[in-house]
Coordinates of N, CA and C in Angstrom, one line a residue:
Chain X
X295 N 2.8 8.8 18.7 CA 2.3 8.2 17.5 C 3.4 7.8 16.6
X296 N 3.1 6.9 15.7 CA 4.1 6.3 14.8 C 4.4 7.2 13.6
X297 N 5.6 7.2 13.2 CA 6.0 8.0 12.0 C 7.0 7.2 11.2
X298 N 6.8 7.2 9.8 CA 7.8 6.5 9.0 C 8.4 7.6 8.1
X299 N 9.7 7.5 8.0 CA 10.5 8.4 7.2 C 11.2 7.7 6.0
X300 N 11.3 8.3 4.9 CA 12.1 7.8 3.8 C 12.9 9.0 3.2
X301 N 14.1 8.6 2.8 CA 14.9 9.6 2.1 C 15.9 9.0 1.1
X302 N 16.2 9.7 0.0 CA 15.7 11.0 -0.3 C 14.3 11.0 -0.9
X303 N 13.7 12.1 -1.1 CA 12.4 12.2 -1.8 C 12.5 11.9 -3.3
X304 N 13.5 12.4 -3.9 CA 13.7 12.2 -5.3 C 15.2 11.9 -5.5
X305 N 15.5 11.2 -6.6 CA 16.9 10.8 -6.9 C 17.0 10.5 -8.4
X306 N 18.0 11.1 -9.0 CA 18.3 10.8 -10.4 C 19.7 10.2 -10.4
X307 N 19.8 9.0 -10.9 CA 21.1 8.2 -10.9 C 21.4 7.7 -12.3
X308 N 22.6 7.6 -12.7 CA 23.0 7.0 -14.0 C 23.0 5.5 -13.9
X309 N 22.7 4.9 -15.1 CA 22.8 3.4 -15.2 C 24.2 3.0 -14.7
X310 N 24.1 1.9 -13.9 CA 25.4 1.3 -13.4 C 25.9 1.8 -12.1
X311 N 25.2 2.9 -11.6 CA 25.6 3.5 -10.3 C 25.0 2.7 -9.2
X312 N 25.5 2.8 -8.0 CA 24.9 2.1 -6.8 C 23.7 2.9 -6.3
X313 N 22.9 2.2 -5.4 CA 21.7 2.9 -4.8 C 21.7 2.5 -3.4
X314 N 21.2 3.4 -2.6 CA 20.9 3.2 -1.2 C 19.8 4.1 -0.8
X315 N 18.6 3.4 -0.4 CA 17.5 4.2 0.1 C 17.2 3.7 1.5
X316 N 16.9 4.7 2.3 CA 16.7 4.4 3.8 C 15.3 4.7 4.2
X317 N 14.9 3.8 5.1 CA 13.6 4.0 5.7 C 13.7 3.8 7.2
X318 N 13.1 4.6 8.0 CA 13.1 4.5 9.5 C 11.7 4.7 10.0
X319 N 11.4 4.0 11.1 CA 10.1 4.0 11.7 C 10.3 4.5 13.1
X320 N 9.4 5.4 13.6 CA 9.5 5.8 15.0 C 8.2 5.5 15.7
X321 N 8.3 5.3 17.0 CA 7.0 5.1 17.8 C 6.5 3.8 17.8
X322 N 7.2 2.8 17.4 CA 6.7 1.4 17.5 C 8.0 0.5 17.6
X323 N 7.7 -0.7 18.1 CA 8.8 -1.7 18.2 C 8.4 -3.0 17.4
X324 N 9.5 -3.7 17.0 CA 9.3 -4.9 16.2 C 8.3 -4.8 15.1
X325 N 8.4 -3.8 14.3 CA 7.4 -3.7 13.2 C 7.8 -4.7 12.1
X326 N 6.8 -5.1 11.3 CA 7.1 -5.7 10.0 C 7.4 -4.6 9.0
X327 N 8.4 -4.8 8.2 CA 8.8 -3.7 7.3 C 8.8 -4.2 5.8
X328 N 8.4 -3.3 4.9 CA 8.2 -3.7 3.5 C 8.8 -2.7 2.6
X329 N 9.3 -3.1 1.5 CA 9.7 -2.3 0.4 C 8.8 -2.6 -0.8
X330 N 8.2 -1.6 -1.4 CA 7.4 -1.8 -2.6 C 8.0 -0.9 -3.7
X331 N 7.7 -1.2 -4.9 CA 8.0 -0.4 -6.1 C 6.8 -0.2 -6.9
X332 N 6.6 1.0 -7.4 CA 5.5 1.3 -8.3 C 6.1 2.0 -9.6
X333 N 6.0 1.2 -10.7 CA 6.4 1.8 -12.0 C 5.4 2.8 -12.4
X334 N 5.7 3.6 -13.3 CA 4.8 4.7 -13.8 C 3.5 4.1 -14.4
X335 N 2.4 4.5 -13.8 CA 1.1 4.0 -14.3 C 0.8 2.6 -13.9
X336 N 1.5 2.0 -13.0 CA 1.3 0.6 -12.6 C 1.0 0.5 -11.1
X337 N 0.6 -0.7 -10.7 CA 0.3 -1.0 -9.4 C 1.6 -1.2 -8.5
X338 N 1.4 -1.4 -7.2 CA 2.5 -1.6 -6.4 C 3.0 -3.0 -6.4
X339 N 4.3 -3.2 -6.4 CA 4.9 -4.5 -6.4 C 5.7 -4.7 -5.2
X340 N 5.5 -5.7 -4.4 CA 6.3 -5.9 -3.2 C 7.7 -6.4 -3.6
X341 N 8.7 -5.8 -3.1 CA 10.1 -6.2 -3.4 C 10.7 -7.1 -2.2
X342 N 10.6 -6.6 -1.0 CA 11.1 -7.3 0.2 C 10.2 -7.0 1.4
X343 N 10.3 -8.0 2.3 CA 9.6 -7.7 3.6 C 10.5 -8.3 4.7
X344 N 10.3 -7.8 5.9 CA 11.2 -8.3 7.0 C 10.3 -8.3 8.3
X345 N 10.4 -9.4 9.0 CA 9.7 -9.6 10.3 C 10.6 -9.4 11.5
X346 N 11.9 -9.1 11.2 CA 12.8 -8.9 12.3 C 14.2 -8.5 11.8
X347 N 15.1 -8.1 12.8 CA 16.4 -7.7 12.4 C 17.1 -8.8 11.7
X348 N 17.7 -8.5 10.5 CA 18.5 -9.5 9.8 C 17.6 -10.5 9.0
X349 N 16.3 -10.4 9.1 CA 15.4 -11.4 8.4 C 14.8 -10.7 7.2
X350 N 15.2 -11.1 6.1 CA 14.7 -10.5 4.8 C 14.1 -11.5 3.9
X351 N 12.9 -11.3 3.4 CA 12.4 -12.2 2.4 C 12.2 -11.4 1.1
X352 N 12.6 -12.0 0.0 CA 12.6 -11.4 -1.3 C 11.4 -12.0 -2.1
X353 N 10.6 -11.1 -2.7 CA 9.5 -11.5 -3.4 C 9.8 -11.5 -4.9
X354 N 10.7 -10.7 -5.4 CA 11.0 -10.6 -6.8 C 12.5 -10.7 -7.0
X355 N 13.0 -11.7 -7.7 CA 14.5 -11.7 -7.9 C 14.9 -10.7 -8.9
X356 N 15.9 -9.9 -8.5 CA 16.4 -8.8 -9.3 C 17.7 -8.3 -8.8
X357 N 18.1 -7.2 -9.3 CA 19.4 -6.7 -8.8 C 19.3 -5.8 -7.6
X358 N 18.3 -5.9 -6.9 CA 18.1 -5.1 -5.7 C 18.3 -6.0 -4.4
X359 N 18.7 -5.4 -3.3 CA 18.8 -6.2 -2.1 C 18.3 -5.3 -0.9
X360 N 18.0 -5.9 0.2 CA 17.5 -5.2 1.3 C 18.2 -5.6 2.6
X361 N 18.3 -4.8 3.5 CA 18.9 -5.1 4.8 C 18.2 -4.4 5.9
X362 N 18.2 -5.0 7.1 CA 17.6 -4.5 8.3 C 18.6 -4.5 9.4
X363 N 19.4 -3.5 9.5 CA 20.5 -3.5 10.5 C 20.0 -3.2 11.9
X364 N 18.9 -2.5 12.0 CA 18.3 -2.2 13.3 C 16.8 -2.5 13.3
X365 N 16.2 -2.5 14.4 CA 14.8 -2.9 14.5 C 13.9 -2.0 13.6
X366 N 14.2 -0.7 13.6 CA 13.3 0.2 12.9 C 13.9 0.8 11.7
X367 N 14.9 0.2 11.1 CA 15.6 0.7 9.9 C 15.6 -0.4 8.8
X368 N 15.3 0.1 7.6 CA 15.2 -0.8 6.5 C 15.8 -0.1 5.3
X369 N 16.8 -0.8 4.7 CA 17.6 -0.2 3.6 C 17.4 -1.0 2.3
X370 N 17.2 -0.3 1.2 CA 17.1 -0.9 -0.1 C 18.4 -0.5 -0.9
X371 N 19.1 -1.5 -1.5 CA 20.3 -1.2 -2.1 C 20.4 -1.9 -3.5
X372 N 21.3 -1.3 -4.3 CA 21.7 -2.0 -5.5 C 23.1 -1.6 -5.8
X373 N 23.9 -2.6 -6.4 CA 25.3 -2.3 -6.7 C 25.4 -1.6 -8.1
X374 N 24.4 -2.0 -9.0 CA 24.4 -1.4 -10.3 C 23.0 -1.2 -10.8
X375 N 22.6 0.0 -10.9 CA 21.2 0.3 -11.3 C 21.0 0.1 -12.8
X376 N 19.8 -0.4 -13.1 CA 19.3 -0.6 -14.5 C 18.3 0.5 -14.8
X377 N 18.0 0.7 -16.1 CA 17.0 1.7 -16.5 C 15.6 1.2 -15.9
X378 N 15.4 -0.1 -15.9 CA 14.1 -0.6 -15.4 C 13.9 -0.5 -13.9
X379 N 15.0 0.0 -13.2 CA 14.8 0.2 -11.8 C 14.1 1.5 -11.5
X380 N 13.9 2.3 -12.5 CA 13.2 3.6 -12.3 C 11.8 3.3 -11.7
X381 N 11.4 4.2 -10.8 CA 10.0 4.0 -10.2 C 9.9 4.8 -8.9
X382 N 8.8 4.5 -8.3 CA 8.4 5.2 -7.0 C 8.6 4.1 -6.0
X383 N 9.5 4.3 -5.1 CA 9.8 3.3 -4.0 C 9.2 3.6 -2.7
X384 N 8.5 2.7 -2.2 CA 7.7 3.0 -1.0 C 8.1 2.0 0.1
X385 N 8.3 2.5 1.3 CA 8.6 1.7 2.5 C 7.3 1.7 3.3
X386 N 7.0 0.6 3.9 CA 5.8 0.5 4.8 C 6.1 -0.3 6.0
X387 N 5.3 -0.1 7.1 CA 5.4 -0.9 8.3 C 4.0 -1.4 8.7
X388 N 4.1 -2.4 9.4 CA 2.8 -2.9 10.0 C 3.1 -3.6 11.4
X389 N 2.1 -3.8 12.1 CA 2.2 -4.6 13.4 C 2.4 -6.1 13.0
X390 N 2.5 -6.9 14.0 CA 2.7 -8.3 13.8 C 1.7 -9.0 12.9
X391 N 0.4 -8.6 13.2 CA -0.7 -9.2 12.4 C -0.8 -8.7 11.0
X392 N -0.2 -7.5 10.7 CA -0.2 -6.9 9.4 C -1.5 -6.5 8.8
X393 N -2.5 -6.3 9.7 CA -3.8 -5.9 9.2 C -3.7 -4.5 8.5
X394 N -3.0 -3.6 9.1 CA -2.9 -2.3 8.5 C -1.5 -2.0 8.2
X395 N -1.2 -1.6 7.0 CA 0.1 -1.1 6.6 C 0.2 0.4 6.5
X396 N 1.2 1.0 7.0 CA 1.4 2.4 6.9 C 2.6 2.7 6.0
X397 N 2.4 3.6 5.0 CA 3.4 3.8 4.0 C 4.1 5.1 4.3
X398 N 5.3 5.2 3.9 CA 6.1 6.4 3.9 C 5.8 7.3 2.7
X399 N 6.5 8.4 2.6 CA 6.2 9.4 1.6 C 6.8 8.9 0.2
X400 N 7.7 8.0 0.2 CA 8.2 7.4 -1.1 C 9.4 8.2 -1.6
X401 N 10.2 7.5 -2.4 CA 11.3 8.0 -3.1 C 11.1 7.8 -4.6
X402 N 11.1 8.9 -5.4 CA 11.0 8.8 -6.8 C 12.4 8.7 -7.4
X403 N 12.7 7.5 -8.0 CA 14.0 7.2 -8.6 C 13.9 7.3 -10.1
X404 N 14.8 8.0 -10.7 CA 14.9 8.0 -12.2 C 16.3 7.6 -12.5
X405 N 16.4 6.5 -13.3 CA 17.7 6.0 -13.7 C 17.9 6.5 -15.2
X406 N 19.0 7.2 -15.4 CA 19.2 7.8 -16.8 C 20.3 7.1 -17.5
Chain N
X60 N -3.4 -15.2 -2.1 CA -4.6 -14.4 -1.8 C -5.5 -14.3 -3.0
X61 N -6.8 -14.3 -2.7 CA -7.8 -14.3 -3.7 C -7.8 -13.0 -4.5
X62 N -8.4 -13.1 -5.7 CA -8.4 -11.9 -6.6 C -9.6 -11.0 -6.4
X63 N -9.4 -9.7 -6.6 CA -10.5 -8.8 -6.6 C -10.7 -8.1 -7.9
X64 N -12.0 -7.7 -8.2 CA -12.3 -7.0 -9.4 C -13.0 -5.7 -9.1
X65 N -12.4 -4.6 -9.6 CA -13.0 -3.3 -9.4 C -13.1 -2.5 -10.7
X66 N -14.1 -1.6 -10.8 CA -14.1 -0.8 -12.0 C -12.9 0.1 -12.1
X67 N -12.5 0.3 -13.4 CA -11.3 1.1 -13.6 C -11.4 2.5 -13.1
X68 N -12.6 3.1 -13.3 CA -12.8 4.5 -12.9 C -14.2 4.8 -12.5
X69 N -14.4 5.8 -11.7 CA -15.7 6.3 -11.3 C -15.7 7.8 -11.1
X70 N -16.8 8.4 -11.2 CA -16.9 9.8 -11.0 C -18.0 10.1 -10.0
X71 N -17.8 11.1 -9.2 CA -18.8 11.6 -8.2 C -18.8 13.1 -8.1
X72 N -19.9 13.6 -7.7 CA -20.0 15.0 -7.5 C -19.6 15.3 -6.0
X73 N -19.0 16.5 -5.8 CA -18.6 16.9 -4.5 C -19.8 16.9 -3.6
X74 N -19.6 16.4 -2.3 CA -20.6 16.4 -1.3 C -21.7 15.4 -1.5
X75 N -21.5 14.5 -2.4 CA -22.5 13.4 -2.6 C -21.8 12.1 -2.2
X76 N -22.6 11.1 -1.8 CA -22.1 9.8 -1.4 C -21.5 9.1 -2.6
X77 N -20.5 8.3 -2.3 CA -19.8 7.5 -3.3 C -19.8 6.1 -2.9
X78 N -20.2 5.2 -3.8 CA -20.2 3.7 -3.5 C -19.2 3.1 -4.4
X79 N -18.1 2.6 -3.9 CA -17.1 1.9 -4.7 C -17.2 0.4 -4.5
X80 N -17.5 -0.3 -5.6 CA -17.7 -1.7 -5.5 C -16.5 -2.5 -5.7
X81 N -16.5 -3.7 -5.1 CA -15.4 -4.7 -5.3 C -16.0 -6.1 -5.3
X82 N -15.6 -6.9 -6.3 CA -16.1 -8.3 -6.3 C -14.9 -9.2 -6.0
X83 N -15.2 -10.2 -5.1 CA -14.2 -11.1 -4.7 C -14.8 -12.5 -4.5
X84 N -15.2 -13.1 -5.6 CA -16.0 -14.3 -5.6 C -15.3 -15.5 -5.1
X85 N -13.9 -15.5 -5.1 CA -13.1 -16.6 -4.6 C -12.6 -16.4 -3.2
X86 N -13.2 -15.5 -2.5 CA -12.7 -15.2 -1.1 C -12.8 -16.4 -0.2
X87 N -11.8 -16.6 0.6 CA -11.8 -17.7 1.6 C -12.3 -17.2 2.9
X88 N -12.6 -18.2 3.8 CA -13.1 -17.8 5.1 C -12.2 -17.0 6.0
X89 N -10.9 -17.1 5.7 CA -9.9 -16.3 6.6 C -9.4 -15.0 5.9
X90 N -10.0 -14.7 4.8 CA -9.6 -13.5 4.1 C -10.3 -12.2 4.7
X91 N -9.5 -11.2 5.1 CA -10.1 -10.0 5.4 C -10.1 -9.1 4.2
X92 N -11.1 -8.2 4.1 CA -11.3 -7.3 3.0 C -10.7 -5.9 3.5
X93 N -9.7 -5.5 2.8 CA -9.0 -4.2 3.1 C -9.2 -3.2 2.0
X94 N -9.3 -2.0 2.3 CA -9.3 -0.9 1.4 C -8.2 0.1 1.7
X95 N -7.5 0.5 0.7 CA -6.5 1.5 0.7 C -6.8 2.5 -0.4
X96 N -6.2 3.7 -0.2 CA -6.3 4.7 -1.3 C -5.0 5.3 -1.5
X97 N -4.8 5.8 -2.7 CA -3.5 6.4 -3.0 C -3.7 7.7 -3.8
X98 N -3.4 8.8 -3.1 CA -3.5 10.1 -3.7 C -2.3 10.3 -4.6
X99 N -2.4 11.2 -5.6 CA -1.3 11.4 -6.6 C 0.1 11.7 -5.9
X100 N 1.1 11.0 -6.3 CA 2.5 11.2 -5.8 C 2.6 10.9 -4.3
X101 N 1.7 10.1 -3.8 CA 1.9 9.7 -2.4 C 1.8 8.2 -2.2
X102 N 2.2 7.8 -1.0 CA 2.1 6.3 -0.7 C 0.6 6.0 -0.4
X103 N 0.3 4.7 -0.5 CA -1.1 4.4 -0.2 C -1.4 4.7 1.3
X104 N -2.7 4.9 1.5 CA -3.2 5.2 2.9 C -4.3 4.2 3.2
X105 N -4.1 3.6 4.4 CA -5.1 2.6 4.9 C -6.5 3.3 5.1
X106 N -7.6 2.7 4.6 CA -8.9 3.3 4.8 C -9.7 2.5 5.8
X107 N -9.9 1.2 5.6 CA -10.7 0.4 6.4 C -10.5 -1.1 6.1
X108 N -10.9 -1.9 7.0 CA -10.9 -3.3 6.7 C -12.0 -4.0 7.5
X109 N -12.4 -5.2 7.0 CA -13.5 -6.0 7.7 C -13.4 -7.4 7.3
X110 N -14.2 -8.2 8.1 CA -14.2 -9.7 7.8 C -15.6 -10.1 7.4
X111 N -16.6 -9.9 8.2 CA -18.0 -10.3 7.9 C -19.0 -9.2 8.1
X112 N -18.8 -8.5 9.2 CA -19.8 -7.4 9.5 C -19.4 -6.1 8.9
X113 N -20.4 -5.3 8.7 CA -20.2 -3.9 8.2 C -19.3 -3.1 9.2
X114 N -18.5 -2.3 8.7 CA -17.5 -1.5 9.5 C -17.7 0.0 9.2
X115 N -17.5 0.8 10.3 CA -17.5 2.2 10.1 C -16.3 2.8 10.8
X116 N -15.7 3.8 10.2 CA -14.7 4.6 10.9 C -14.8 6.0 10.4
X117 N -13.9 6.9 10.8 CA -14.0 8.3 10.5 C -13.8 8.6 9.0
X118 N -13.2 7.7 8.3 CA -13.0 7.9 6.9 C -14.1 7.4 6.0
X119 N -14.6 6.2 6.3 CA -15.6 5.6 5.4 C -16.3 4.5 6.1
X120 N -17.2 3.9 5.3 CA -17.9 2.7 5.8 C -17.6 1.5 4.8
X121 N -17.7 0.3 5.3 CA -17.5 -0.8 4.5 C -18.7 -1.7 4.7
X122 N -19.4 -2.0 3.5 CA -20.5 -2.8 3.5 C -20.1 -4.2 2.9
X123 N -20.3 -5.2 3.6 CA -19.9 -6.6 3.1 C -21.1 -7.4 2.8
X124 N -21.2 -8.0 1.6 CA -22.3 -8.8 1.3 C -22.4 -10.0 2.2
X125 N -23.6 -10.5 2.4 CA -23.8 -11.7 3.3 C -23.0 -12.9 2.9
X126 N -22.8 -13.1 1.6 CA -22.0 -14.3 1.1 C -20.5 -13.9 1.0
X127 N -20.2 -12.7 1.3 CA -18.8 -12.1 1.3 C -18.2 -12.1 -0.1
X128 N -18.9 -12.3 -1.1 CA -18.4 -12.3 -2.5 C -18.2 -11.0 -3.1
X129 N -18.7 -10.0 -2.4 CA -18.6 -8.6 -2.8 C -18.6 -7.7 -1.6
X130 N -18.1 -6.5 -1.8 CA -18.1 -5.5 -0.8 C -18.2 -4.1 -1.4
X131 N -18.6 -3.1 -0.6 CA -18.7 -1.7 -1.1 C -18.1 -0.8 -0.1
X132 N -17.2 0.1 -0.6 CA -16.6 1.1 0.2 C -17.5 2.4 0.0
X133 N -17.9 2.9 1.1 CA -18.9 4.1 1.0 C -18.2 5.3 1.6
X134 N -18.1 6.3 0.8 CA -17.6 7.6 1.3 C -18.9 8.5 1.4
X135 N -19.2 8.9 2.6 CA -20.5 9.5 2.8 C -20.7 10.8 2.1
X136 N -19.7 11.6 2.1 CA -19.7 12.9 1.4 C -18.4 13.2 0.7
X137 N -18.4 13.0 -0.5 CA -17.1 13.1 -1.2 C -16.6 14.5 -1.3
X138 N -15.3 14.7 -1.0 CA -14.7 16.0 -1.2 C -13.6 15.9 -2.3
X139 N -13.1 17.0 -2.7 CA -12.1 17.0 -3.8 C -10.9 16.3 -3.3
X140 N -10.6 16.3 -2.0 CA -9.4 15.6 -1.5 C -9.6 14.1 -1.5
X141 N -10.8 13.6 -1.8 CA -11.0 12.1 -1.9 C -10.7 11.6 -3.2
X142 N -10.3 12.4 -4.2 CA -9.9 12.0 -5.5 C -8.6 11.2 -5.4
X143 N -8.7 9.9 -5.7 CA -7.5 9.0 -5.5 C -7.8 7.7 -6.2
X144 N -6.8 6.8 -6.2 CA -7.1 5.4 -6.7 C -7.4 4.6 -5.4
X145 N -8.5 3.9 -5.5 CA -9.0 3.1 -4.3 C -8.7 1.6 -4.6
X146 N -8.0 1.0 -3.7 CA -7.7 -0.4 -3.9 C -8.5 -1.3 -2.9
X147 N -9.1 -2.3 -3.4 CA -9.7 -3.4 -2.6 C -8.8 -4.6 -2.6
X148 N -8.4 -5.0 -1.4 CA -7.4 -6.1 -1.3 C -7.9 -7.1 -0.3
X149 N -7.7 -8.4 -0.6 CA -7.9 -9.5 0.3 C -6.7 -9.9 0.9
X150 N -6.7 -10.2 2.2 CA -5.5 -10.6 2.9 C -5.9 -11.6 4.0
X151 N -5.2 -12.8 3.9 CA -5.5 -13.8 4.9 C -5.1 -13.4 6.3
X152 N -5.8 -13.8 7.3 CA -5.5 -13.4 8.7 C -4.2 -14.0 9.1
X153 N -3.8 -15.0 8.5 CA -2.6 -15.7 9.0 C -1.3 -15.2 8.3
X154 N -1.4 -14.2 7.4 CA -0.3 -13.8 6.7 C 0.2 -12.4 7.1
X155 N 1.5 -12.4 7.4 CA 2.1 -11.1 7.7 C 2.8 -10.5 6.5
X156 N 2.5 -11.0 5.4 CA 3.2 -10.6 4.2 C 2.6 -9.5 3.5
X157 N 2.8 -9.4 2.2 CA 2.4 -8.3 1.4 C 1.0 -8.1 1.2
X158 N 0.6 -6.9 0.9 CA -0.7 -6.6 0.3 C -0.5 -6.7 -1.2
X159 N -1.4 -7.4 -1.9 CA -1.3 -7.5 -3.3 C -2.2 -6.5 -3.9
X160 N -1.6 -5.4 -4.4 CA -2.4 -4.3 -5.0 C -2.7 -4.6 -6.5
X161 N -4.0 -4.5 -6.8 CA -4.4 -4.6 -8.2 C -4.3 -3.2 -8.8
X162 N -5.2 -3.0 -9.8 CA -5.2 -1.7 -10.5 C -6.1 -0.7 -9.9
X163 N -7.0 -1.1 -9.0 CA -7.8 -0.2 -8.3 C -8.8 0.6 -9.1
X164 N -9.6 1.5 -8.5 CA -10.6 2.4 -9.1 C -10.1 3.8 -9.0
X165 N -10.0 4.5 -10.1 CA -9.6 5.9 -10.1 C -10.9 6.7 -9.8
X166 N -11.0 7.3 -8.7 CA -12.2 8.1 -8.3 C -11.9 9.6 -8.7
X167 N -12.8 10.1 -9.5 CA -12.7 11.6 -9.8 C -13.9 12.2 -9.1
X168 N -13.6 13.3 -8.4 CA -14.6 14.1 -7.7 C -14.8 15.4 -8.4
X169 N -16.0 15.6 -8.9 CA -16.3 16.9 -9.7 C -16.8 18.0 -8.8
X170 N -16.3 19.2 -8.9 CA -16.8 20.3 -8.0 C -18.2 20.7 -8.4

């Protein structure tokens, strides 16, 4: 069966510090991968998605970036965090058709 | 993707059926109707999806209006663990991109 992992589960970082969140998927090949963010009390906002290694599409211009160095690995990064980057970050995967997306446990990021 | 409209909140008693409505009057012919739910402090969880015909799975049933301008997610016997935000989402069959999450319906299940 397929499993999606995210780490860390929680993170507290000062403004201006770098960020690296990792997501890995097991039990499937060639998944579509997604990064979402959910601000407190808000809906989910898609940040990036990827249909293959090295292929990244950005939905919202901001100080975040994403990379997909391996088929089942998706990384979210920032060189300098802003207060507004605080939120609940979710990684998800889907098959090629994308009918069903499966979400990871999420990382709760607090920027202080 | 077309827009959906859901009530902000609903309440149900435990072990009773719950009908969660969703309006999508601008749905196109290639849009699938998806339902996800999000429990507190967790990522969303896929519930069910359909195109034209009613669908059933182990979690819920999806009733789709004949004109496809509305749909209803049916939880046959609500439990306390069903308390969550339920999202109704339209997604074109040709798109491998994002799910556009609205504000959803907060379901409260009363013991």
